[in-house]
């Protein structure tokens, strides 16, 4: 695997969620994620509670990368 710049990866990861143009967003996802990449939101019950709040603070994000440096698994635990 090539060396990954964590800040660059984080910047690209955050940008994919905020791109307004569908084609641009799709291209960013295809560059960033492995073809069989998985996004795991945990725990679902807690997510529903957090979503009802006006402000979400904190959380935990763990990205597992494949040999090409693309996201294979994204473990997201908002509010953790």
mmCIF file of C-alpha atoms in Angstrom:
data_model
loop_
_atom_site.group_PDB
_atom_site.id
_atom_site.type_symbol
_atom_site.label_atom_id
_atom_site.label_comp_id
_atom_site.label_asym_id
_atom_site.label_seq_id
_atom_site.Cartn_x
_atom_site.Cartn_y
_atom_site.Cartn_z
ATOM 1 C CA UNK A 1 0.000 0.000 0.000
ATOM 2 C CA UNK A 2 1.231 3.486 -0.764
ATOM 3 C CA UNK A 3 1.739 5.956 2.066
ATOM 4 C CA UNK A 4 -1.504 7.748 2.944
ATOM 5 C CA UNK A 5 -1.565 11.344 4.169
ATOM 6 C CA UNK A 6 -4.197 11.197 6.959
ATOM 7 C CA UNK A 7 -5.141 14.873 6.607
ATOM 8 C CA UNK A 8 -5.633 14.555 2.841
ATOM 9 C CA UNK A 9 -7.759 11.435 3.373
ATOM 10 C CA UNK A 10 -9.836 13.233 6.032
ATOM 11 C CA UNK A 11 -10.320 16.256 3.745
ATOM 12 C CA UNK A 12 -11.471 14.062 0.853
ATOM 13 C CA UNK A 13 -13.729 12.039 3.158
ATOM 14 C CA UNK A 14 -15.441 15.146 4.541
ATOM 15 C CA UNK A 15 -15.792 16.721 1.087
ATOM 16 C CA UNK A 16 -17.698 13.732 -0.313
ATOM 17 C CA UNK A 17 -20.542 14.352 2.145
ATOM 18 C CA UNK A 18 -20.985 17.996 1.192
ATOM 19 C CA UNK A 19 -20.715 18.054 -2.618
ATOM 20 C CA UNK A 20 -23.984 19.373 -4.018
ATOM 21 C CA UNK A 21 -23.637 18.156 -7.610
ATOM 22 C CA UNK A 22 -24.601 14.482 -7.971
ATOM 23 C CA UNK A 23 -22.043 13.719 -10.705
ATOM 24 C CA UNK A 24 -19.228 15.372 -8.735
ATOM 25 C CA UNK A 25 -20.266 13.509 -5.572
ATOM 26 C CA UNK A 26 -20.394 10.155 -7.447
ATOM 27 C CA UNK A 27 -16.898 10.757 -8.881
ATOM 28 C CA UNK A 28 -15.504 11.622 -5.434
ATOM 29 C CA UNK A 29 -17.031 8.465 -3.945
ATOM 30 C CA UNK A 30 -15.637 6.295 -6.736
ATOM 31 C CA UNK A 31 -12.147 7.729 -6.189
ATOM 32 C CA UNK A 32 -12.293 7.386 -2.405
ATOM 33 C CA UNK A 33 -14.133 4.107 -1.808
ATOM 34 C CA UNK A 34 -13.297 0.529 -2.791
ATOM 35 C CA UNK A 35 -15.889 -0.959 -5.142
ATOM 36 C CA UNK A 36 -17.170 -3.205 -2.332
ATOM 37 C CA UNK A 37 -16.735 -0.603 0.438
ATOM 38 C CA UNK A 38 -19.101 -0.655 3.410
ATOM 39 C CA UNK A 39 -20.365 2.158 5.638
ATOM 40 C CA UNK A 40 -21.405 0.913 9.088
ATOM 41 C CA UNK A 41 -23.401 3.259 11.312
ATOM 42 C CA UNK A 42 -23.359 2.130 14.928
ATOM 43 C CA UNK A 43 -25.428 1.990 17.092
ATOM 44 C CA UNK A 44 -28.632 2.678 15.109
ATOM 45 C CA UNK A 45 -30.816 3.474 18.136
ATOM 46 C CA UNK A 46 -28.334 6.078 19.329
ATOM 47 C CA UNK A 47 -28.183 7.598 15.835
ATOM 48 C CA UNK A 48 -31.932 8.265 15.925
ATOM 49 C CA UNK A 49 -31.622 10.027 19.273
ATOM 50 C CA UNK A 50 -28.676 12.139 18.117
ATOM 51 C CA UNK A 51 -30.416 13.072 14.856
ATOM 52 C CA UNK A 52 -33.245 14.666 16.823
ATOM 53 C CA UNK A 53 -30.830 17.039 18.599
ATOM 54 C CA UNK A 54 -30.021 20.378 17.025
ATOM 55 C CA UNK A 55 -26.256 19.981 17.562
ATOM 56 C CA UNK A 56 -24.120 16.860 17.348
ATOM 57 C CA UNK A 57 -20.762 16.980 19.103
ATOM 58 C CA UNK A 58 -18.112 14.285 19.152
ATOM 59 C CA UNK A 59 -18.035 10.853 17.638
ATOM 60 C CA UNK A 60 -15.704 8.183 16.413
ATOM 61 C CA UNK A 61 -14.758 7.355 12.835
ATOM 62 C CA UNK A 62 -12.591 4.389 11.879
ATOM 63 C CA UNK A 63 -11.645 3.887 8.222
ATOM 64 C CA UNK A 64 -10.165 0.596 7.076
ATOM 65 C CA UNK A 65 -8.349 0.943 3.744
ATOM 66 C CA UNK A 66 -7.669 -1.599 1.017
ATOM 67 C CA UNK A 67 -4.280 -2.140 -0.612
ATOM 68 C CA UNK A 68 -4.957 0.773 -2.994
ATOM 69 C CA UNK A 69 -5.638 3.200 -0.126
ATOM 70 C CA UNK A 70 -9.392 3.305 -0.796
ATOM 71 C CA UNK A 71 -11.993 2.933 1.949
ATOM 72 C CA UNK A 72 -12.934 -0.713 2.449
ATOM 73 C CA UNK A 73 -14.931 -0.223 5.672
ATOM 74 C CA UNK A 74 -16.102 2.941 7.413
ATOM 75 C CA UNK A 75 -17.157 2.436 11.046
ATOM 76 C CA UNK A 76 -19.049 5.512 12.231
ATOM 77 C CA UNK A 77 -20.197 5.971 15.844
ATOM 78 C CA UNK A 78 -21.654 9.491 16.220
ATOM 79 C CA UNK A 79 -21.689 10.780 19.751
ATOM 80 C CA UNK A 80 -19.315 8.052 20.976
#
